[in-house]
PDB file of C-alpha atoms and ligand atoms in Angstrom:
ATOM      1  CA  UNK V 318       0.010   0.025  -0.026  1.00  0.00           C
ATOM      2  CA  UNK V 319       1.272   3.471  -0.911  1.00  0.00           C
ATOM      3  CA  UNK V 320       0.981   5.963   1.899  1.00  0.00           C
ATOM      4  CA  UNK V 321       0.005   9.222   0.190  1.00  0.00           C
ATOM      5  CA  UNK V 322      -0.999  11.259   3.274  1.00  0.00           C
ATOM      6  CA  UNK V 323      -0.426  10.755   6.949  1.00  0.00           C
ATOM      7  CA  UNK V 324      -1.829  13.474   9.271  1.00  0.00           C
ATOM      8  CA  UNK V 325      -1.856  13.888  13.013  1.00  0.00           C
ATOM      9  CA  UNK V 326      -5.508  14.234  14.089  1.00  0.00           C
ATOM     10  CA  UNK V 327      -5.646  14.350  17.895  1.00  0.00           C
ATOM     11  CA  UNK V 328      -4.346  13.264  21.260  1.00  0.00           C
ATOM     12  CA  UNK V 329      -6.682  11.881  23.953  1.00  0.00           C
ATOM     13  CA  UNK V 330      -6.934  10.339  27.311  1.00  0.00           C
ATOM     14  CA  UNK V 331     -10.680  10.022  27.207  1.00  0.00           C
ATOM     15  CA  UNK V 332     -12.380   7.353  25.127  1.00  0.00           C
ATOM     16  CA  UNK V 333     -15.504   9.465  24.732  1.00  0.00           C
ATOM     17  CA  UNK V 334     -13.541  12.122  22.871  1.00  0.00           C
ATOM     18  CA  UNK V 335     -12.032  10.001  20.122  1.00  0.00           C
ATOM     19  CA  UNK V 336     -12.691  10.681  16.452  1.00  0.00           C
ATOM     20  CA  UNK V 337     -15.978   9.395  15.058  1.00  0.00           C
ATOM     21  CA  UNK V 338     -15.547   5.610  14.587  1.00  0.00           C
ATOM     22  CA  UNK V 339     -16.474   5.620  10.891  1.00  0.00           C
ATOM     23  CA  UNK V 340     -13.103   4.477   9.456  1.00  0.00           C
ATOM     24  CA  UNK V 341     -11.215   1.259  10.131  1.00  0.00           C
ATOM     25  CA  UNK V 342      -8.582   1.695  12.901  1.00  0.00           C
ATOM     26  CA  UNK V 343      -5.354  -0.082  13.905  1.00  0.00           C
ATOM     27  CA  UNK V 344      -3.492   0.407  17.214  1.00  0.00           C
ATOM     28  CA  UNK V 345       0.159  -0.117  18.053  1.00  0.00           C
ATOM     29  CA  UNK V 346       0.795  -1.327  21.493  1.00  0.00           C
ATOM     30  CA  UNK V 347       3.654  -2.932  23.412  1.00  0.00           C
ATOM     31  CA  UNK V 348       6.247  -2.341  26.094  1.00  0.00           C
ATOM     32  CA  UNK V 349       7.533   1.121  26.599  1.00  0.00           C
ATOM     33  CA  UNK V 350      10.489   1.796  24.272  1.00  0.00           C
ATOM     34  CA  UNK V 351       9.737  -1.102  22.032  1.00  0.00           C
ATOM     35  CA  UNK V 352       9.549   1.178  19.050  1.00  0.00           C
ATOM     36  CA  UNK V 353       5.774   1.909  18.464  1.00  0.00           C
ATOM     37  CA  UNK V 354       6.216   5.522  17.587  1.00  0.00           C
ATOM     38  CA  UNK V 355       9.322   4.959  15.483  1.00  0.00           C
ATOM     39  CA  UNK V 356       7.609   2.335  13.446  1.00  0.00           C
ATOM     40  CA  UNK V 357       4.676   4.597  12.757  1.00  0.00           C
ATOM     41  CA  UNK V 358       7.115   7.137  11.381  1.00  0.00           C
ATOM     42  CA  UNK V 359       8.933   4.541   9.330  1.00  0.00           C
ATOM     43  CA  UNK V 360       5.612   3.165   7.872  1.00  0.00           C
ATOM     44  CA  UNK V 361       4.324   6.559   6.887  1.00  0.00           C
ATOM     45  CA  UNK V 362       7.728   7.899   5.749  1.00  0.00           C
ATOM     46  CA  UNK V 363       7.405  10.844   8.105  1.00  0.00           C
ATOM     47  CA  UNK V 364      10.285  11.199  10.473  1.00  0.00           C
ATOM     48  CA  UNK V 365       8.585  13.130  13.198  1.00  0.00           C
ATOM     49  CA  UNK V 366       4.907  12.345  12.879  1.00  0.00           C
ATOM     50  CA  UNK V 367       4.835  10.398  16.136  1.00  0.00           C
ATOM     51  CA  UNK V 368       7.080  11.571  18.948  1.00  0.00           C
ATOM     52  CA  UNK V 369       9.874   9.118  19.832  1.00  0.00           C
ATOM     53  CA  UNK V 370      12.463   9.124  22.626  1.00  0.00           C
ATOM     54  CA  UNK V 371      15.302   7.020  24.101  1.00  0.00           C
ATOM     55  CA  UNK V 372      13.605   7.457  27.411  1.00  0.00           C
ATOM     56  CA  UNK V 373      10.754   5.026  27.997  1.00  0.00           C
ATOM     57  CA  UNK V 374       7.312   6.549  28.702  1.00  0.00           C
ATOM     58  CA  UNK V 375       7.361   9.040  25.851  1.00  0.00           C
ATOM     59  CA  UNK V 376       3.925   8.532  24.574  1.00  0.00           C
ATOM     60  CA  UNK V 377       1.314   9.164  27.311  1.00  0.00           C
ATOM     61  CA  UNK V 378      -1.901   9.569  25.408  1.00  0.00           C
ATOM     62  CA  UNK V 379      -3.891   7.984  22.587  1.00  0.00           C
ATOM     63  CA  UNK V 380      -2.701   9.540  19.346  1.00  0.00           C
ATOM     64  CA  UNK V 381      -4.752   9.252  16.131  1.00  0.00           C
ATOM     65  CA  UNK V 382      -3.167   9.611  12.696  1.00  0.00           C
ATOM     66  CA  UNK V 383      -5.293   9.637   9.578  1.00  0.00           C
ATOM     67  CA  UNK V 384      -3.721   7.709   6.704  1.00  0.00           C
ATOM     68  CA  UNK V 385      -4.719   8.264   3.044  1.00  0.00           C
ATOM     69  CA  UNK V 386      -7.973   9.863   4.357  1.00  0.00           C
ATOM     70  CA  UNK V 387      -9.034   6.235   4.684  1.00  0.00           C
ATOM     71  CA  UNK V 388      -7.996   4.632   7.939  1.00  0.00           C
ATOM     72  CA  UNK V 389      -6.626   5.501  11.412  1.00  0.00           C
ATOM     73  CA  UNK V 390      -3.259   4.402  12.807  1.00  0.00           C
ATOM     74  CA  UNK V 391      -3.148   4.829  16.603  1.00  0.00           C
ATOM     75  CA  UNK V 392      -0.036   5.244  18.704  1.00  0.00           C
ATOM     76  CA  UNK V 393      -0.607   4.157  22.340  1.00  0.00           C
ATOM     77  CA  UNK V 394       1.482   4.595  25.473  1.00  0.00           C
ATOM     78  CA  UNK V 395       3.643   1.631  26.320  1.00  0.00           C
ATOM     79  CA  UNK V 396       3.149  -0.783  29.214  1.00  0.00           C
ATOM     80  CA  UNK V 397       5.802  -2.061  31.607  1.00  0.00           C
ATOM     81  CA  UNK V 398       7.375   1.308  32.238  1.00  0.00           C
ATOM     82  CA  UNK V 399       9.433   0.611  35.409  1.00  0.00           C
ATOM     83  CA  UNK V 400       9.530   4.288  36.585  1.00  0.00           C
ATOM     84  CA  UNK V 401       5.734   4.596  36.592  1.00  0.00           C
ATOM     85  CA  UNK V 402       4.099   4.693  39.968  1.00  0.00           C
ATOM     86  CA  UNK V 403       1.528   2.076  40.887  1.00  0.00           C
ATOM     87  CA  UNK V 404      -1.364   4.600  40.586  1.00  0.00           C
ATOM     88  CA  UNK V 405      -0.066   5.701  37.179  1.00  0.00           C
ATOM     89  CA  UNK V 406       0.083   2.133  36.006  1.00  0.00           C
ATOM     90  CA  UNK V 407      -3.405   1.473  37.187  1.00  0.00           C
ATOM     91  CA  UNK V 408      -4.640   4.541  35.340  1.00  0.00           C
ATOM     92  CA  UNK V 409      -2.813   3.380  32.201  1.00  0.00           C
ATOM     93  CA  UNK V 410      -4.492  -0.030  32.416  1.00  0.00           C
ATOM     94  CA  UNK V 411      -7.890   1.502  32.869  1.00  0.00           C
ATOM     95  CA  UNK V 412      -7.911   4.009  29.997  1.00  0.00           C
ATOM     96  CA  UNK V 413      -6.053   1.718  27.515  1.00  0.00           C
ATOM     97  CA  UNK V 414      -8.135  -1.348  28.276  1.00  0.00           C
ATOM     98  CA  UNK V 415     -11.296   0.774  28.017  1.00  0.00           C
ATOM     99  CA  UNK V 416     -10.117   2.032  24.632  1.00  0.00           C
ATOM    100  CA  UNK V 417      -9.337  -1.512  23.404  1.00  0.00           C
ATOM    101  CA  UNK V 418     -12.660  -2.859  24.653  1.00  0.00           C
ATOM    102  CA  UNK V 419     -14.915  -0.059  23.547  1.00  0.00           C
ATOM    103  CA  UNK V 420     -13.447   1.159  20.244  1.00  0.00           C
ATOM    104  CA  UNK V 421     -15.910  -0.302  17.762  1.00  0.00           C
ATOM    105  CA  UNK V 422     -13.980   0.454  14.589  1.00  0.00           C
ATOM    106  CA  UNK V 423     -10.721  -1.106  15.899  1.00  0.00           C
ATOM    107  CA  UNK V 424      -9.949  -3.793  13.429  1.00  0.00           C
ATOM    108  CA  UNK V 425      -6.648  -5.195  14.721  1.00  0.00           C
ATOM    109  CA  UNK V 426      -4.186  -4.527  17.479  1.00  0.00           C
ATOM    110  CA  UNK V 427      -0.517  -4.837  16.510  1.00  0.00           C
ATOM    111  CA  UNK V 428       1.357  -6.074  19.546  1.00  0.00           C
ATOM    112  CA  UNK V 429       4.935  -4.885  19.205  1.00  0.00           C
ATOM    113  CA  UNK V 430       7.620  -7.181  20.759  1.00  0.00           C
ATOM    114  CA  UNK V 431      11.360  -6.515  20.889  1.00  0.00           C
ATOM    115  CA  UNK V 432      12.986  -9.133  18.663  1.00  0.00           C
ATOM    116  CA  UNK V 433      16.193  -8.989  20.682  1.00  0.00           C
ATOM    117  CA  UNK V 434      14.737 -10.762  23.702  1.00  0.00           C
ATOM    118  CA  UNK V 435      13.189 -14.146  24.514  1.00  0.00           C
ATOM    119  CA  UNK V 436       9.467 -14.193  25.471  1.00  0.00           C
ATOM    120  CA  UNK V 437       8.674 -11.664  28.264  1.00  0.00           C
ATOM    121  CA  UNK V 438       5.825 -12.513  30.596  1.00  0.00           C
ATOM    122  CA  UNK V 439       4.291  -9.019  30.270  1.00  0.00           C
ATOM    123  CA  UNK V 440       3.908  -9.391  26.511  1.00  0.00           C
ATOM    124  CA  UNK V 441       2.495 -12.939  26.788  1.00  0.00           C
ATOM    125  CA  UNK V 442       0.038 -11.836  29.489  1.00  0.00           C
ATOM    126  CA  UNK V 443      -1.064  -8.939  27.223  1.00  0.00           C
ATOM    127  CA  UNK V 444      -1.628 -11.260  24.240  1.00  0.00           C
ATOM    128  CA  UNK V 445      -3.631 -13.604  26.508  1.00  0.00           C
ATOM    129  CA  UNK V 446      -5.765 -10.760  27.681  1.00  0.00           C
ATOM    130  CA  UNK V 447      -6.514  -9.659  24.111  1.00  0.00           C
ATOM    131  CA  UNK V 448      -7.345 -13.291  23.185  1.00  0.00           C
ATOM    132  CA  UNK V 449      -9.608 -13.672  26.222  1.00  0.00           C
ATOM    133  CA  UNK V 450     -11.464 -10.471  25.132  1.00  0.00           C
ATOM    134  CA  UNK V 451     -11.628 -11.740  21.555  1.00  0.00           C
ATOM    135  CA  UNK V 452      -9.746  -8.644  20.312  1.00  0.00           C
ATOM    136  CA  UNK V 453      -8.040  -9.519  17.014  1.00  0.00           C
ATOM    137  CA  UNK V 454      -4.214  -9.042  17.102  1.00  0.00           C
ATOM    138  CA  UNK V 455      -1.050  -9.693  15.193  1.00  0.00           C
ATOM    139  CA  UNK V 456       2.524  -9.683  16.313  1.00  0.00           C
ATOM    140  CA  UNK V 457       5.145  -7.205  15.213  1.00  0.00           C
ATOM    141  CA  UNK V 458       8.755  -7.949  16.196  1.00  0.00           C
ATOM    142  CA  UNK V 459      10.765  -4.689  16.240  1.00  0.00           C
ATOM    143  CA  UNK V 460      14.404  -3.584  15.992  1.00  0.00           C
ATOM    144  CA  UNK V 461      15.422  -6.380  13.608  1.00  0.00           C
ATOM    145  CA  UNK V 462      18.478  -4.297  12.508  1.00  0.00           C
ATOM    146  CA  UNK V 463      19.992  -4.855  15.988  1.00  0.00           C
ATOM    147  CA  UNK V 464      20.181  -8.624  15.810  1.00  0.00           C
ATOM    148  CA  UNK V 465      21.236 -11.382  13.397  1.00  0.00           C
ATOM    149  CA  UNK V 466      18.557 -12.964  11.297  1.00  0.00           C
ATOM    150  CA  UNK V 467      19.074 -16.274  13.167  1.00  0.00           C
ATOM    151  CA  UNK V 468      18.861 -14.498  16.504  1.00  0.00           C
ATOM    152  CA  UNK V 469      15.509 -12.846  15.736  1.00  0.00           C
ATOM    153  CA  UNK V 470      14.121 -16.026  14.126  1.00  0.00           C
ATOM    154  CA  UNK V 471      14.925 -17.940  17.300  1.00  0.00           C
ATOM    155  CA  UNK V 472      13.241 -15.365  19.564  1.00  0.00           C
ATOM    156  CA  UNK V 473      10.171 -15.302  17.264  1.00  0.00           C
ATOM    157  CA  UNK V 474       9.943 -19.011  17.386  1.00  0.00           C
ATOM    158  CA  UNK V 475      10.152 -19.100  21.187  1.00  0.00           C
ATOM    159  CA  UNK V 476       7.504 -16.342  21.518  1.00  0.00           C
ATOM    160  CA  UNK V 477       5.076 -18.203  19.160  1.00  0.00           C
ATOM    161  CA  UNK V 478       5.685 -21.491  21.062  1.00  0.00           C
ATOM    162  CA  UNK V 479       5.007 -19.763  24.368  1.00  0.00           C
ATOM    163  CA  UNK V 480       1.715 -18.429  23.010  1.00  0.00           C
ATOM    164  CA  UNK V 481       0.740 -21.911  21.896  1.00  0.00           C
ATOM    165  CA  UNK V 482       0.293 -22.895  25.557  1.00  0.00           C
ATOM    166  CA  UNK V 483      -2.841 -20.791  25.525  1.00  0.00           C
ATOM    167  CA  UNK V 484      -3.825 -20.407  21.913  1.00  0.00           C
ATOM    168  CA  UNK V 485      -4.713 -23.129  19.424  1.00  0.00           C
ATOM    169  CA  UNK V 486      -3.213 -21.066  16.553  1.00  0.00           C
ATOM    170  CA  UNK V 487      -0.914 -18.040  16.733  1.00  0.00           C
ATOM    171  CA  UNK V 488      -1.682 -14.990  14.759  1.00  0.00           C
ATOM    172  CA  UNK V 489       0.562 -13.806  11.863  1.00  0.00           C
ATOM    173  CA  UNK V 490       3.715 -11.948  12.705  1.00  0.00           C
ATOM    174  CA  UNK V 491       5.977  -9.419  11.070  1.00  0.00           C
ATOM    175  CA  UNK V 492       9.697  -8.804  11.549  1.00  0.00           C
ATOM    176  CA  UNK V 493      10.403  -5.088  11.232  1.00  0.00           C
ATOM    177  CA  UNK V 494      12.990  -2.406  11.684  1.00  0.00           C
ATOM    178  CA  UNK V 495      12.161   1.275  11.898  1.00  0.00           C
ATOM    179  CA  UNK V 496      15.863   1.997  10.942  1.00  0.00           C
ATOM    180  CA  UNK V 497      15.891   0.036   7.694  1.00  0.00           C
ATOM    181  CA  UNK V 498      12.054   0.023   7.109  1.00  0.00           C
ATOM    182  CA  UNK V 499      12.241  -3.777   6.817  1.00  0.00           C
ATOM    183  CA  UNK V 500       8.836  -5.474   7.212  1.00  0.00           C
ATOM    184  CA  UNK V 501       6.803  -2.384   6.499  1.00  0.00           C
ATOM    185  CA  UNK V 502       5.302  -3.458   3.266  1.00  0.00           C
ATOM    186  CA  UNK V 503       3.878  -6.801   4.468  1.00  0.00           C
ATOM    187  CA  UNK V 504       2.432  -5.033   7.511  1.00  0.00           C
ATOM    188  CA  UNK V 505       0.679  -2.453   5.320  1.00  0.00           C
ATOM    189  CA  UNK V 506      -0.516  -5.145   2.945  1.00  0.00           C
ATOM    190  CA  UNK V 507      -2.252  -6.881   5.925  1.00  0.00           C
ATOM    191  CA  UNK V 508      -3.927  -3.578   6.817  1.00  0.00           C
ATOM    192  CA  UNK V 509      -4.923  -3.049   3.214  1.00  0.00           C
ATOM    193  CA  UNK V 510      -6.661  -6.403   3.110  1.00  0.00           C
ATOM    194  CA  UNK V 511      -8.626  -5.748   6.319  1.00  0.00           C
ATOM    195  CA  UNK V 512      -9.597  -2.283   4.992  1.00  0.00           C
ATOM    196  CA  UNK V 513     -10.983  -3.900   1.909  1.00  0.00           C
ATOM    197  CA  UNK V 514     -13.175  -6.277   3.991  1.00  0.00           C
ATOM    198  CA  UNK V 515     -14.293  -3.371   6.098  1.00  0.00           C
ATOM    199  CA  UNK V 516     -15.410  -1.341   3.042  1.00  0.00           C
ATOM    200  CA  UNK V 517     -17.163  -4.400   1.550  1.00  0.00           C
ATOM    201  CA  UNK V 518     -19.067  -4.916   4.803  1.00  0.00           C
ATOM    202  CA  UNK V 519     -20.059  -1.216   4.846  1.00  0.00           C
ATOM    203  CA  UNK V 520     -21.397  -1.598   1.224  1.00  0.00           C
ATOM    204  CA  UNK V 521     -23.316  -4.725   2.111  1.00  0.00           C
ATOM    205  CA  UNK V 522     -24.812  -3.052   5.176  1.00  0.00           C
ATOM    206  CA  UNK V 523     -25.926  -0.121   2.960  1.00  0.00           C
ATOM    207  CA  UNK V 524     -27.383  -2.502   0.463  1.00  0.00           C
ATOM    208  CA  UNK V 525     -29.365  -4.220   3.130  1.00  0.00           C
ATOM    209  CA  UNK V 526     -30.737  -0.894   4.432  1.00  0.00           C
ATOM    210  CA  UNK V 527     -32.079   0.069   0.939  1.00  0.00           C
TER     211      UNK V 527
HETATM  212  P1  GTP H1625       6.984   4.783  24.469  1.00  0.00           P
HETATM  213  O1  GTP H1625       6.232   5.832  23.681  1.00  0.00           O
HETATM  214  O2  GTP H1625       7.878   5.314  25.526  1.00  0.00           O
HETATM  215  O3  GTP H1625       6.128   3.674  24.897  1.00  0.00           O
HETATM  216  O4  GTP H1625       8.069   4.152  23.373  1.00  0.00           O
HETATM  217  P2  GTP H1625       7.890   3.632  21.901  1.00  0.00           P
HETATM  218  O5  GTP H1625       7.492   2.239  21.919  1.00  0.00           O
HETATM  219  O6  GTP H1625       7.020   4.546  21.150  1.00  0.00           O
HETATM  220  O7  GTP H1625       9.388   3.744  21.330  1.00  0.00           O
HETATM  221  P3  GTP H1625      10.071   4.762  20.432  1.00  0.00           P
HETATM  222  O8  GTP H1625       9.534   4.656  18.956  1.00  0.00           O
HETATM  223  O9  GTP H1625       9.977   6.096  21.081  1.00  0.00           O
HETATM  224  O10 GTP H1625      11.575   4.191  20.354  1.00  0.00           O
HETATM  225  C1  GTP H1625      12.296   4.004  21.532  1.00  0.00           C
HETATM  226  C2  GTP H1625      13.832   4.010  21.172  1.00  0.00           C
HETATM  227  O11 GTP H1625      14.111   2.864  20.335  1.00  0.00           O
HETATM  228  C3  GTP H1625      14.282   5.172  20.368  1.00  0.00           C
HETATM  229  O12 GTP H1625      15.543   5.563  20.771  1.00  0.00           O
HETATM  230  C4  GTP H1625      14.317   4.776  18.884  1.00  0.00           C
HETATM  231  O13 GTP H1625      15.234   5.424  18.098  1.00  0.00           O
HETATM  232  C5  GTP H1625      14.732   3.277  19.113  1.00  0.00           C
HETATM  233  N1  GTP H1625      14.177   2.416  18.033  1.00  0.00           N
HETATM  234  C6  GTP H1625      12.888   2.202  17.674  1.00  0.00           C
HETATM  235  N2  GTP H1625      12.734   1.360  16.694  1.00  0.00           N
HETATM  236  C7  GTP H1625      13.999   1.039  16.334  1.00  0.00           C
HETATM  237  C8  GTP H1625      14.501   0.107  15.321  1.00  0.00           C
HETATM  238  O14 GTP H1625      13.832  -0.521  14.498  1.00  0.00           O
HETATM  239  N3  GTP H1625      15.855   0.011  15.291  1.00  0.00           N
HETATM  240  C9  GTP H1625      16.715   0.677  16.147  1.00  0.00           C
HETATM  241  N4  GTP H1625      17.999   0.390  16.009  1.00  0.00           N
HETATM  242  N5  GTP H1625      16.234   1.460  17.085  1.00  0.00           N
HETATM  243  C10 GTP H1625      14.914   1.667  17.159  1.00  0.00           C
HETATM  244 MG1   MG H1626       5.879   6.122  21.793  1.00  0.00          MG
END
């Protein structure tokens, strides 16, 4: 998919103030510092669309970006940020979980996982929570440029195997790098396919109304 336009729309902490849910939406989530904002910039080809930082905890709110006037890409705050207080963490949980549970146009959550590490409990727990809530998700392994191909392949295999303890099948995954833009095209193709289904469903719904 060619990204022609990518525009920042709004930042929110309140689910009732989000843009109208008329377009298909995709959210990037994962540990703090895993590379969510960087990957959004790499995918859209805009270096400073989403704010990035070496310090974990940079993204604190729900950020909506409108892509090609056709779909929303959402940058979320990271989880597992060690310096966050307990009350902050509870607040994060509440507003992000509420967003994930209530956002009716959310088509798929992309769970970003650092490809340099073996499976981390916090990521597995989060995937299990999504699965339990029947929220569709795919896996995105990040920072591929920092590791050998064999190293990332081994970590991906371990992560998928760990998930198989809870899931019958594991969702698709992508291996990406915001540095080299590796893996961007397959990820955008997956979004494109879901967008097409979304649009077909809208047309069918309109036909049924007539
Ligand atoms: P929070 O908003 O704090 O949750 O973090 P985030 O997940 O949005 O991470 P962010 O995109 O801000 O990136 C964190 C750090 O990792 C930055 O220093 C980025 O430059 C670096 N980084 C992100 N993606 C990549 C990548 O693919 N390769 C390399 N080498 N560095 C990356
Ligand atoms: Mg961020």
